[in-house]
Structure formats: structure tokens, C-alpha cells
PDB file of C-alpha atoms in Angstrom:
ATOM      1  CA  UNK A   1     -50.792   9.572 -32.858  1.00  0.00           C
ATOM      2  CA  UNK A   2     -51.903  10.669 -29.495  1.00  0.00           C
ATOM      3  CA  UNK A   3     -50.901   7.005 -28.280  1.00  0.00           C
ATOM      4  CA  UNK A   4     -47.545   7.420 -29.536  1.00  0.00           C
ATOM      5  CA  UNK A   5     -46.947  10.977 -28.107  1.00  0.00           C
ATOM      6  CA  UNK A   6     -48.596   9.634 -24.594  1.00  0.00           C
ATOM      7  CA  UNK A   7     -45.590   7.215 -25.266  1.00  0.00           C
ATOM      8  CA  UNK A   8     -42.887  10.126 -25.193  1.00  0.00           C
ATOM      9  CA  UNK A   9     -42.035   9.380 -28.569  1.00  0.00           C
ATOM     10  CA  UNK A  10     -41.166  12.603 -31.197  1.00  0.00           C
ATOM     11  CA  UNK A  11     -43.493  11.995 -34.379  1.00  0.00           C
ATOM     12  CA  UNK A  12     -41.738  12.729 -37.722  1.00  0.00           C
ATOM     13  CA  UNK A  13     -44.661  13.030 -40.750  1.00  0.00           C
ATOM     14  CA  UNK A  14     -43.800  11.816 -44.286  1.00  0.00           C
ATOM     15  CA  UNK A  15     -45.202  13.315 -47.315  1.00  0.00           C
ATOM     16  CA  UNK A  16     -44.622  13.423 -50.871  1.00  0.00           C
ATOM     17  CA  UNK A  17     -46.651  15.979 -53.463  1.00  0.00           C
ATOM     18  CA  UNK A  18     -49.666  13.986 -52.942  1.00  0.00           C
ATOM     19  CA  UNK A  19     -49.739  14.242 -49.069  1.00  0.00           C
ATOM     20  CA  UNK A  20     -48.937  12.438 -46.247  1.00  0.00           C
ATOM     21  CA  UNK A  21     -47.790   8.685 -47.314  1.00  0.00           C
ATOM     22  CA  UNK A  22     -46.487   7.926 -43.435  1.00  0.00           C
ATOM     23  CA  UNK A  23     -45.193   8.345 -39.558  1.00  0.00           C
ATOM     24  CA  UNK A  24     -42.825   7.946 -38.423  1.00  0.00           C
ATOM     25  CA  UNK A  25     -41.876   7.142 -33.915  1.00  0.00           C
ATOM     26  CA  UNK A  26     -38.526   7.984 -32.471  1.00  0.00           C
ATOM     27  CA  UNK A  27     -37.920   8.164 -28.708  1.00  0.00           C
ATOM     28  CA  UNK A  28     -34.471   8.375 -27.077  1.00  0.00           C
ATOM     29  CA  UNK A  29     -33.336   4.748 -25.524  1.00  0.00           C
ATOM     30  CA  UNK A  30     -33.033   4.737 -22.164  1.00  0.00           C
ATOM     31  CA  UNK A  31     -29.564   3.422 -20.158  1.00  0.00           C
ATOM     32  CA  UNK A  32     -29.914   0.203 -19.465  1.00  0.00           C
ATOM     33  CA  UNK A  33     -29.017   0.363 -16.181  1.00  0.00           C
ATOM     34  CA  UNK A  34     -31.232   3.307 -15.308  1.00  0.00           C
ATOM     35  CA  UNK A  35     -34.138   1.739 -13.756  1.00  0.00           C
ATOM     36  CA  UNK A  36     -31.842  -0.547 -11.283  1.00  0.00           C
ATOM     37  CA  UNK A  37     -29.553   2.598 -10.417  1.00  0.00           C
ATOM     38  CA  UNK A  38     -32.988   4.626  -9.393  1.00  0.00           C
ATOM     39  CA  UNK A  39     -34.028   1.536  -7.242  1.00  0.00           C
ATOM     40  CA  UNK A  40     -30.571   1.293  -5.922  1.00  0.00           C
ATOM     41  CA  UNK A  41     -30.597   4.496  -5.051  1.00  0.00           C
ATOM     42  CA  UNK A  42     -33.747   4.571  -2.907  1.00  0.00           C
ATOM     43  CA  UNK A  43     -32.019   1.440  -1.158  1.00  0.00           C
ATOM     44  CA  UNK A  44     -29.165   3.769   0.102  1.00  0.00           C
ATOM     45  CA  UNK A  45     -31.497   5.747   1.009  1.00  0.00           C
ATOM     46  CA  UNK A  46     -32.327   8.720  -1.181  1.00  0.00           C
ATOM     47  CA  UNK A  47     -35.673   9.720  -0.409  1.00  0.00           C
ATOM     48  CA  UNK A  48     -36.953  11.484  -3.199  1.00  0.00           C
ATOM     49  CA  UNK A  49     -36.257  11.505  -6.984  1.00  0.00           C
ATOM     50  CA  UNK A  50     -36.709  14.388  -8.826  1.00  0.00           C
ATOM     51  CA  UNK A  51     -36.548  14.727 -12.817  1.00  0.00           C
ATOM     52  CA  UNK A  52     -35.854  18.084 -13.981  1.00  0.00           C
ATOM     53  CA  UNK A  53     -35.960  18.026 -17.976  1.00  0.00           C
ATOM     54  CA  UNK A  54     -35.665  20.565 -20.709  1.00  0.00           C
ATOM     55  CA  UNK A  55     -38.193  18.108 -22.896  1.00  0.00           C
ATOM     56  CA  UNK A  56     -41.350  18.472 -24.146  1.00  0.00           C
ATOM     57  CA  UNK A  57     -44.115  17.790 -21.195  1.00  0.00           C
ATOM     58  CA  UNK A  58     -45.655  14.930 -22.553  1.00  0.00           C
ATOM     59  CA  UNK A  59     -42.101  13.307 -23.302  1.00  0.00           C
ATOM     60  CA  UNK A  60     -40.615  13.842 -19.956  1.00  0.00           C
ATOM     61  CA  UNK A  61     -43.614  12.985 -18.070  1.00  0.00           C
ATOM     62  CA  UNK A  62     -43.900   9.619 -20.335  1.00  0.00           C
ATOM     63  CA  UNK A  63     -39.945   8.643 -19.360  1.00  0.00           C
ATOM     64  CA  UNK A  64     -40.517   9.252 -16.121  1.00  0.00           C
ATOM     65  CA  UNK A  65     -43.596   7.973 -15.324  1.00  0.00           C
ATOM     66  CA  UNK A  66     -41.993   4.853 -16.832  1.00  0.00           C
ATOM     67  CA  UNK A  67     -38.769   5.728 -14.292  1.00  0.00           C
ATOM     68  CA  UNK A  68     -40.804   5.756 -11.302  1.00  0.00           C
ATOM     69  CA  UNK A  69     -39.797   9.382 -10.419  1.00  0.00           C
ATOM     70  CA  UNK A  70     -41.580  11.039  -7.410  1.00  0.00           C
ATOM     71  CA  UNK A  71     -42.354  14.525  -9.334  1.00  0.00           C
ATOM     72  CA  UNK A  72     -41.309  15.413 -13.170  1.00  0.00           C
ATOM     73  CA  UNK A  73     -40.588  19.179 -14.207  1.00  0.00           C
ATOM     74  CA  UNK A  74     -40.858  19.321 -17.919  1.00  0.00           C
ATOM     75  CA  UNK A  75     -39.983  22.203 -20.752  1.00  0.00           C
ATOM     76  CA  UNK A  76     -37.363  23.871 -17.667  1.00  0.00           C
ATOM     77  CA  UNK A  77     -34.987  26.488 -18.888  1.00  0.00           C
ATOM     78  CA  UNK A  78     -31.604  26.355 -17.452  1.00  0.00           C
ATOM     79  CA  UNK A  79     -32.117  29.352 -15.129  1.00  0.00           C
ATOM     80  CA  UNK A  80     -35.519  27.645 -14.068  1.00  0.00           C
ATOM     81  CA  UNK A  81     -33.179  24.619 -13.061  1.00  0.00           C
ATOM     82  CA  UNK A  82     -31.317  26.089 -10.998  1.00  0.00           C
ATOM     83  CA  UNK A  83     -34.326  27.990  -9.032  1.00  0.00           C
ATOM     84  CA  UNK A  84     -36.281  24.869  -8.804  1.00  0.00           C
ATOM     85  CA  UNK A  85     -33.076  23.528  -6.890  1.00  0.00           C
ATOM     86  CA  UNK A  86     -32.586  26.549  -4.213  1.00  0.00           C
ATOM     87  CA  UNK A  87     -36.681  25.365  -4.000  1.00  0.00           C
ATOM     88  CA  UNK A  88     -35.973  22.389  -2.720  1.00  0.00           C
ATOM     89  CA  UNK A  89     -33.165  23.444  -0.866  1.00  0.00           C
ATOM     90  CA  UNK A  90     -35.418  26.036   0.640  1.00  0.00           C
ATOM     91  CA  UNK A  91     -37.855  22.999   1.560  1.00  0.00           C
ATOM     92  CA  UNK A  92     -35.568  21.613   3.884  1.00  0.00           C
ATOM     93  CA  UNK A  93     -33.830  19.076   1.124  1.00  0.00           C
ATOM     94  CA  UNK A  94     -30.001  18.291   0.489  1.00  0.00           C
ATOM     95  CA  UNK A  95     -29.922  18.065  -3.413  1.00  0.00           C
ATOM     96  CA  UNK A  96     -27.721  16.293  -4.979  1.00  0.00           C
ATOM     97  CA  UNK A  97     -27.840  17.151  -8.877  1.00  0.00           C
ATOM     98  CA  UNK A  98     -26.976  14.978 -11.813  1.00  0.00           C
ATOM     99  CA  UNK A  99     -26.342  15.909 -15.096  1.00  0.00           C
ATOM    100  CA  UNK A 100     -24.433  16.423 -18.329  1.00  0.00           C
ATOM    101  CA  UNK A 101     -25.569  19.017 -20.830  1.00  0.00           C
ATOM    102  CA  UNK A 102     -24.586  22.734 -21.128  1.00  0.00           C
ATOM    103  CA  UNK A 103     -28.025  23.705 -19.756  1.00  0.00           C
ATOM    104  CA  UNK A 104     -27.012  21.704 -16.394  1.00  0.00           C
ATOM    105  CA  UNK A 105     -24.040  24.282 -15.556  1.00  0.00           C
ATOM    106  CA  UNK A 106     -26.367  26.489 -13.421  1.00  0.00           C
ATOM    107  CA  UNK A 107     -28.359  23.984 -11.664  1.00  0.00           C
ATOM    108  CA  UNK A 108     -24.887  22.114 -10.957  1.00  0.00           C
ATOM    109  CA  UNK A 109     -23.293  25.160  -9.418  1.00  0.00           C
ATOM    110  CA  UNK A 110     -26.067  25.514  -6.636  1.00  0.00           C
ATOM    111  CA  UNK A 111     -27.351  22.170  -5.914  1.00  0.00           C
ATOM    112  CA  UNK A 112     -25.235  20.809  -2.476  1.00  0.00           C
ATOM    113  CA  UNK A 113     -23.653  18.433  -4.627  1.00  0.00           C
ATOM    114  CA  UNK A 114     -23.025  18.361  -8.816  1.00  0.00           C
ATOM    115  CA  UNK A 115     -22.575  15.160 -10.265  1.00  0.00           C
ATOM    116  CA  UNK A 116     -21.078  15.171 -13.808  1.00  0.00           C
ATOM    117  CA  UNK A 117     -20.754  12.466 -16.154  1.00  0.00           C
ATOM    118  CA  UNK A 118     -17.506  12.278 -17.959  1.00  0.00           C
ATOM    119  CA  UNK A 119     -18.636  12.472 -21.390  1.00  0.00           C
ATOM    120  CA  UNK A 120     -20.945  15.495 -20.410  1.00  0.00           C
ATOM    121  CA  UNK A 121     -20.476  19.067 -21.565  1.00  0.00           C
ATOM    122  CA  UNK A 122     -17.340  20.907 -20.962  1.00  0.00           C
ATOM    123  CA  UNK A 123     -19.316  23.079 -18.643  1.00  0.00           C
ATOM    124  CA  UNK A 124     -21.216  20.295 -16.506  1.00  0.00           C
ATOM    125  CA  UNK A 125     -17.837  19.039 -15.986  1.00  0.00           C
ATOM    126  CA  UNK A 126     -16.040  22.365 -14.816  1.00  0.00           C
ATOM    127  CA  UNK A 127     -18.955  23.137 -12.277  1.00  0.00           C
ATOM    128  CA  UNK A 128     -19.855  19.855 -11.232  1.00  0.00           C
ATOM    129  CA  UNK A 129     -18.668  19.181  -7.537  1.00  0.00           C
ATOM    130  CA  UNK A 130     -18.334  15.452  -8.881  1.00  0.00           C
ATOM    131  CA  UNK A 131     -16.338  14.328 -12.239  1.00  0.00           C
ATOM    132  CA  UNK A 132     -17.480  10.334 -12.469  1.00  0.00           C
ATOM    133  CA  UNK A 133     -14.861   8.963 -14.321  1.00  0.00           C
ATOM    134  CA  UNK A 134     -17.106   6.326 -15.770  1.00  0.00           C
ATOM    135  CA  UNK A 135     -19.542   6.210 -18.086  1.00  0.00           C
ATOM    136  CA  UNK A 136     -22.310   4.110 -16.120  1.00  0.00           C
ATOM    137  CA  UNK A 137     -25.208   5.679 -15.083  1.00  0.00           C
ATOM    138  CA  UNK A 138     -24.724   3.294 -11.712  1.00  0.00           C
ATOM    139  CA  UNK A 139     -21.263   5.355 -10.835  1.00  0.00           C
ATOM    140  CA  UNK A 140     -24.087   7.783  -8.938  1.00  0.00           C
ATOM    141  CA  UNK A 141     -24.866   4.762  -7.130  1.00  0.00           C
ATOM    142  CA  UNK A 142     -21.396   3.746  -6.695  1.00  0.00           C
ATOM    143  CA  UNK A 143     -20.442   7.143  -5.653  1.00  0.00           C
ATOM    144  CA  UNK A 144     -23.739   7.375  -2.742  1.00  0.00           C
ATOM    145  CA  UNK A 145     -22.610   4.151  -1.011  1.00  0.00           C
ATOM    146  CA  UNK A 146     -18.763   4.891  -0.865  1.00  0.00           C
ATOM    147  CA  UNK A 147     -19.710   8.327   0.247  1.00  0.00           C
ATOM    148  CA  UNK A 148     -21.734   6.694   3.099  1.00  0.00           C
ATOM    149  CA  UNK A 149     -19.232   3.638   3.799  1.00  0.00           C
ATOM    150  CA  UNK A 150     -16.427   6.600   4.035  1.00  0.00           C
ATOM    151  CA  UNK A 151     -18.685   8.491   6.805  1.00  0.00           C
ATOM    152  CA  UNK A 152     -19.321   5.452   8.891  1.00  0.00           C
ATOM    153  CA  UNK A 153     -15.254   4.458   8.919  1.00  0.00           C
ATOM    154  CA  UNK A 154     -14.199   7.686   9.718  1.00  0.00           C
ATOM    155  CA  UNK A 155     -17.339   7.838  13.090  1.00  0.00           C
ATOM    156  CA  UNK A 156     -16.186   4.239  13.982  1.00  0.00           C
ATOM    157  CA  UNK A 157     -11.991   5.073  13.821  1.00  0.00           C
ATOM    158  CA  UNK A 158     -13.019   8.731  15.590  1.00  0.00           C
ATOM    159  CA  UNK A 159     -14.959   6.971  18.622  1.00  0.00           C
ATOM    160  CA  UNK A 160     -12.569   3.665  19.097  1.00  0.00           C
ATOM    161  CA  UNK A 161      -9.619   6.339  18.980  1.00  0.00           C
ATOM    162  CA  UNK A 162     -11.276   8.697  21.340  1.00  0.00           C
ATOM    163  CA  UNK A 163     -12.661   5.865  23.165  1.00  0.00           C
ATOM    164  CA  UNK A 164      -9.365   3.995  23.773  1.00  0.00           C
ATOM    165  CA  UNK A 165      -7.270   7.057  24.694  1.00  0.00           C
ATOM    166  CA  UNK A 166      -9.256   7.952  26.963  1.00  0.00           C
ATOM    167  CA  UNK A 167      -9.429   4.724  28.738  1.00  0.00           C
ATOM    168  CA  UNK A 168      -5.299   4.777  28.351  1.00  0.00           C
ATOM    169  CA  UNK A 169      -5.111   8.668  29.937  1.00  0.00           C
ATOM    170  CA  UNK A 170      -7.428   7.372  32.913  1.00  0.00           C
ATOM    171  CA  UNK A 171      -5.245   4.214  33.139  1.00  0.00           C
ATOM    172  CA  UNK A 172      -1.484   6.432  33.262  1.00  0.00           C
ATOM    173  CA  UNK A 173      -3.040   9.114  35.830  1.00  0.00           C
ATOM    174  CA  UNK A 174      -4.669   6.248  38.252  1.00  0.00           C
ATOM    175  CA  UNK A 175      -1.409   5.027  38.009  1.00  0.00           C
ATOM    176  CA  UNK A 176      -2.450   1.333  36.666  1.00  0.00           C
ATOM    177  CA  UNK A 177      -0.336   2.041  33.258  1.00  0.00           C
ATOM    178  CA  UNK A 178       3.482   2.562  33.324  1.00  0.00           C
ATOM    179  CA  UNK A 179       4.472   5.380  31.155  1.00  0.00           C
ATOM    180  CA  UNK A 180       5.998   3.175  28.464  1.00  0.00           C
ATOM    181  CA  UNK A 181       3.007   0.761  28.831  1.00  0.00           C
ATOM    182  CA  UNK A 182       0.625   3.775  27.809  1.00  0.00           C
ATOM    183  CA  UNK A 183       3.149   4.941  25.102  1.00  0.00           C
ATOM    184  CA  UNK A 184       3.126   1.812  23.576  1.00  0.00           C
ATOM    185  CA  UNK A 185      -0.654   1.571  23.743  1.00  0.00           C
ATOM    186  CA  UNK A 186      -0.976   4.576  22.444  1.00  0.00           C
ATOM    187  CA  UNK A 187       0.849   4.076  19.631  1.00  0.00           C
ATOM    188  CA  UNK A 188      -0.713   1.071  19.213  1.00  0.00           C
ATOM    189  CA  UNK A 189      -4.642   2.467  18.940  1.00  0.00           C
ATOM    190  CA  UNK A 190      -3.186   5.063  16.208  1.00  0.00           C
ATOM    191  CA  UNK A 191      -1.708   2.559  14.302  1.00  0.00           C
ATOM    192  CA  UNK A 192      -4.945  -0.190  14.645  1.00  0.00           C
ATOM    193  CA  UNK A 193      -6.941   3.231  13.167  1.00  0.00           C
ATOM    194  CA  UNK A 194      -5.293   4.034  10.615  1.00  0.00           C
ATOM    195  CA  UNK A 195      -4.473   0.534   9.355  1.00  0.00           C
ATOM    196  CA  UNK A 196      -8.562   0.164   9.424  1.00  0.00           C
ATOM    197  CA  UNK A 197      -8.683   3.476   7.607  1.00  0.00           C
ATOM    198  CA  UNK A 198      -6.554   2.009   5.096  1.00  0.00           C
ATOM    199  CA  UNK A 199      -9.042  -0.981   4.752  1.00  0.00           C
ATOM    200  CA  UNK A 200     -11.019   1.542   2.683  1.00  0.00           C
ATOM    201  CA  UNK A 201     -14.975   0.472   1.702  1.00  0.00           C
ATOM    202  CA  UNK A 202     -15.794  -1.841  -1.097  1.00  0.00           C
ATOM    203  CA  UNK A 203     -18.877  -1.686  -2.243  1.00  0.00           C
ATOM    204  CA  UNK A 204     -22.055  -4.246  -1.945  1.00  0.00           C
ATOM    205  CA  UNK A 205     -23.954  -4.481  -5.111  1.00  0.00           C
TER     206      UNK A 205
END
């Protein structure tokens, strides 16, 4: 028995009037894609996982031993959910919070960023910063990299914009550009951003 529970799994006892004639060992089933979104993750560059679980210890520290998590919080109460966020927060950390159950809402409302799931609680979903509007575990993934890929278009179009203009203003007062020549190149920089802002990201998996 203490194998099993070591295991994370929930023991259910069966018995008739002459005692105990069995056990059963039930344990929730992990996502399949849940170990490959964790690793993903790291890849893009989250430094530390955190699991913060309303489960018995020896459960939650089983699954996420098993996960690979960096620390495991176990038995938490909503309100404690929330507090261990500020913590981290307090530590220096930008915490971005996943979840989908009605004890989430707090820890949702005050982590930097709330991730919801779409079939999560009405609650998760109203506070969440982030509705994913698909039901893959990986969307967290998906939703990191585009976040980055979206950052890194809008510093390249900000400096080749800046960058250009300014060689096109130093161009028109030297007097090397016509007027309509740095019109038109004007023009022509705003429309070359924004046609590679349209490009959007696509993601690498």
C-alpha cells in the first residue's frame, strides 16, 4: 500500500461482512502531451516550473516528481495560491499562472499573467488574462512562442523604421534627397513595415 500511495495513486478498500476481500489503485491520467509541453517550455525559455496543487502531498509530489517540476506545493488552499504567487513575485519572478478549476480564480487574478483553459471553470475563465481556445495542454506552449515571435517583429519593424527615417531625414536636410524622393521613401519604409507586420509569426514545433 505504501508503494502504491508513493505512486500518487488514491487507494479505495473493499470489504464485505467478513472484512476486507480487496484494493483497489486509481490515479488521475496525465495529458498526453504534458511532459513534451513542460520540456518545450523550458526550450522557450521558462526558467522555473512551479506546481501549485490542492492534492494530497504524497499525490502531488508523486505527479510531479514524475513531471520534472523544479518545486511542488501540495494540500494549497485557494487563498494560499494566490499568496504563494505575490511570493514569487516578491522574489523577483514574472509568473505566469495556469489553470482551470474554481480554486484557480484567486491565484489567476494576481499572477502577471492567467492562463485559462477553455473547458475550465466559469471563474478561471472570467479572471484569467488568457482564454486558450483549445483544449491542448501545448496551447501554453503555443501561446509563449507567439508571444515572443510577436515581441521580436514589433523590435525589428520599430528599429528598421526608426533606422531608415532617420537615414531619409539626414538625406532631405543635407540636401542629397529631393523632397518627392524622400516622400516616396518614406512611404515606402512604412509600407515595407507594415507589410512585414502583416507576415505575422508561425510557430516552430
Amino acid at each position: 500500500m505504501e508503494r502504491l500511495q508513493s505512486e500518487g495513486k488514491t487507494l479505495l478498500y473493499v470489504a464485505n461482512e467478513r472484512g476486507p476481500v480487496g484494493l483497489i489503485a486509481l490515479r488521475d491520467t496525465l495529458r498526453a502531451e504534458t511532459p513534451a509541453t513542460l520540456a518545450r517550455l523550458r526550450r522557450l525559455g521558462i526558467k522555473r516550473l512551479v506546481m501549485i496543487s490542492g492534492d494530497r502531498r504524497v499525490m502531488a509530489e508523486a505527479l510531479g516528481r514524475e513531471l520534472g517540476f523544479d518545486t511542488i506545493h501540495a494540500e494549497v488552499v485557494p487563498e494560499d495560491k494566490a499568496a504563494l504567487v505575490q511570493q514569487l513575485q516578491a522574489e523577483g519572478a514574472r509568473v505566469a499562472f495556469v489553470g482551470d478549476g474554481v480554486n484557480d480564480g484567486p491565484a489567476l487574478t494576481v499572477a502577471d499573467v492567467g492562463i485559462a483553459l477553455p473547458r475550465g471553470a466559469d471563474i478561471a475563465r472570467a479572471t484569467a488574462d488568457i482564454l486558450l481556445m483549445d483544449d491542448r495542454l501545448d496551447a501554453v506552449a503555443d501561446a509563449r512562442e507567439i508571444a515572443a515571435k510577436t515581441i521580436a517583429l514589433i523590435r525589428t519593424n520599430f528599429r528598421a523604421a526608426v533606422g531608415l527615417n532617420t537615414a531619409i531625414l539626414a538625406g532631405a536636410v543635407s540636401g542629397r534627397l529631393p523632397p518627392l524622393g524622400s516622400a516616396l521613401l518614406h512611404n515606402g519604409t512604412t509600407l515595407g513595415v507594415l507589410f512585414n507586420a502583416l507576415k505575422g509569426v508561425q510557430l516552430g514545433r
